[in-house]
Coordinates of C-alpha atoms in Angstrom, one line a residue:
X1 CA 0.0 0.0 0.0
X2 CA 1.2 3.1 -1.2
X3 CA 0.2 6.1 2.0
X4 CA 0.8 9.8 0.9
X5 CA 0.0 12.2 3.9
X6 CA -2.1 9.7 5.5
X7 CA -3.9 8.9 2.3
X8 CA -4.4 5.4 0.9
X9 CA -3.6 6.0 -2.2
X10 CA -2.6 2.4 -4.3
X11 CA -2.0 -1.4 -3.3
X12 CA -0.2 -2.8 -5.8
X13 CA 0.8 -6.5 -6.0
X14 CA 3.3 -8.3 -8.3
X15 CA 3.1 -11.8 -9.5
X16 CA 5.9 -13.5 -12.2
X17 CA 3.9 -14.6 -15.0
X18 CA 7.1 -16.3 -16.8
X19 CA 10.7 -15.6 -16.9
X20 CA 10.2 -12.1 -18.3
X21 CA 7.3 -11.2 -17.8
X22 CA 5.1 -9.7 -14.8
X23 CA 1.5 -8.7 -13.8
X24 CA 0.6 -6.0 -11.7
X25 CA -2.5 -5.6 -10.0
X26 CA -3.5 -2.1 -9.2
X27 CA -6.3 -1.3 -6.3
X28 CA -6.8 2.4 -6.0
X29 CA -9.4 3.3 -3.5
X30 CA -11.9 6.1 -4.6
X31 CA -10.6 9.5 -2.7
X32 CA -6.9 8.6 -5.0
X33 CA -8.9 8.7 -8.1
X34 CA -11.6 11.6 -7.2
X35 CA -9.3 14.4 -8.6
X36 CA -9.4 12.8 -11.7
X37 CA -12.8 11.6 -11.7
X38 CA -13.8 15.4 -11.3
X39 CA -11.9 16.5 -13.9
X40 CA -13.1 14.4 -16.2
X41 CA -16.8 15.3 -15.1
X42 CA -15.9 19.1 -15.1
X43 CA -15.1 18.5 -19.0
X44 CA -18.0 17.3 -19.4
X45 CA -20.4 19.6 -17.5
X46 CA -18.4 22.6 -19.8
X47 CA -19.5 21.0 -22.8
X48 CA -22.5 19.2 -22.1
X49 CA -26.0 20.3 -23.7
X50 CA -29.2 19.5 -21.5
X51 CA -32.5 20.8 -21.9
X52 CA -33.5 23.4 -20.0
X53 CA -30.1 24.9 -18.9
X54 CA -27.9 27.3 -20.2
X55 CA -25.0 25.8 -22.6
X56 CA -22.2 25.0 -19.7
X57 CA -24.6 25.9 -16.4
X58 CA -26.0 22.2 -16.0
X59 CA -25.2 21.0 -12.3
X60 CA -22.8 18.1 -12.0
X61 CA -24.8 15.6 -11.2
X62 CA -27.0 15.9 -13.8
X63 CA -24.0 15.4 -15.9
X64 CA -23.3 12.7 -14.0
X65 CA -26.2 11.0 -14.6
X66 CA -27.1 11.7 -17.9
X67 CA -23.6 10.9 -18.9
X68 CA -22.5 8.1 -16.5
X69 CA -21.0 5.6 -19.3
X70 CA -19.1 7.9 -21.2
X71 CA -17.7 9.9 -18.1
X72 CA -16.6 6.2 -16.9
X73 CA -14.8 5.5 -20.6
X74 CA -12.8 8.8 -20.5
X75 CA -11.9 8.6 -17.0
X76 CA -10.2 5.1 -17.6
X77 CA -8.8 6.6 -20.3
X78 CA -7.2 8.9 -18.4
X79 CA -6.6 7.2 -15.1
X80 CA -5.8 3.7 -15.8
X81 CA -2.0 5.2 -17.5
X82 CA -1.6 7.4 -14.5
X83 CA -1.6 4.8 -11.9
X84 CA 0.3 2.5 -14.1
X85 CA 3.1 4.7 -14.1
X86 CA 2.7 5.3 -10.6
X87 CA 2.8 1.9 -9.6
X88 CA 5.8 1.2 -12.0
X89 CA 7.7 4.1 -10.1
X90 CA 6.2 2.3 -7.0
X91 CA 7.7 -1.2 -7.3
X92 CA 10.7 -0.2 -9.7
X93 CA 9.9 -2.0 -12.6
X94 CA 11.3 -1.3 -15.8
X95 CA 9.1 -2.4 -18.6
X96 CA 10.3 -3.5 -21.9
X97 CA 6.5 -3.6 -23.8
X98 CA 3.2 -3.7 -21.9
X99 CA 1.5 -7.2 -23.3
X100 CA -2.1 -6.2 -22.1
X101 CA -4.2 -4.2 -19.8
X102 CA -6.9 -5.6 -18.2
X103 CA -10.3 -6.4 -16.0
X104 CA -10.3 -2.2 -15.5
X105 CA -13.1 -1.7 -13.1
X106 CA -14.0 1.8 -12.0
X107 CA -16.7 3.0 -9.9
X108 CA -17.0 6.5 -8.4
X109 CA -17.7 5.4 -4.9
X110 CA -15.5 2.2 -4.7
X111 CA -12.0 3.1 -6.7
X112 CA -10.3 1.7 -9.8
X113 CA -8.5 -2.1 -10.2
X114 CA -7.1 -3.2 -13.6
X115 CA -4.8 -5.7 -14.3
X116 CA -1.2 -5.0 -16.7
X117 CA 0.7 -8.2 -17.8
X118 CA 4.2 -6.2 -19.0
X119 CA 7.3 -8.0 -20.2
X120 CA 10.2 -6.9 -18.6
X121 CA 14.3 -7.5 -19.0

């Protein structure tokens, strides 16, 4: 478990899937990814279009709502590299090529977990 002023912010556990190759599974709980999360939703909300507000002036979680799968997409899309590096940094891997990412679950109120098979040296 990674702790950054008293925050939880990663658990991240190796396993050798062959001589040269690894997997990593990444647990971030959900206050490590809400920056991001808000970002992402913040995008949205400046963009968003919905009936009866003003271009840009729709409340979050109406964004939120009406939004949900596509705010979810992009914020994998942006998350899922960001803790990848961070966890490489954590353990000191060196990759060589990353083989596949995978299982990426996110949810708002629980965190992100994926799943990275990398080869390594």
């Amino acid at each position: 478990m990674l702790l950054v002023k008293g925050h939880l912010v990663m658990e991240v556990t190796v396993e050798n899937a062959g001589p040269c190759r690894k997997v990593m599974h990444v647990n971030a709980p959900a206050d490590a990814i809400a920056p991001g999360y808000s970002e992402v939703v913040s995008a949205f909300t400046n963009v968003a279009k919905v009936p009866g507000f003003r271009h840009g002036k729709a409340p979050a979680k109406i964004i939120e709502k009406r939004y949900s799968d596509k705010i979810a997409e992009e914020a994998k899309e942006r998350l899922v590299p960001e803790f990848y590096r961070k966890a490489l940094e954590k353990e000191g891997i060196v990759p060589i090529a990353i083989v596949k990412v995978d299982d990426v679950s996110l949810k708002k109120e629980v965190g992100l977990e994926f799943n990275v098979t990398i080869d390594v040296a």
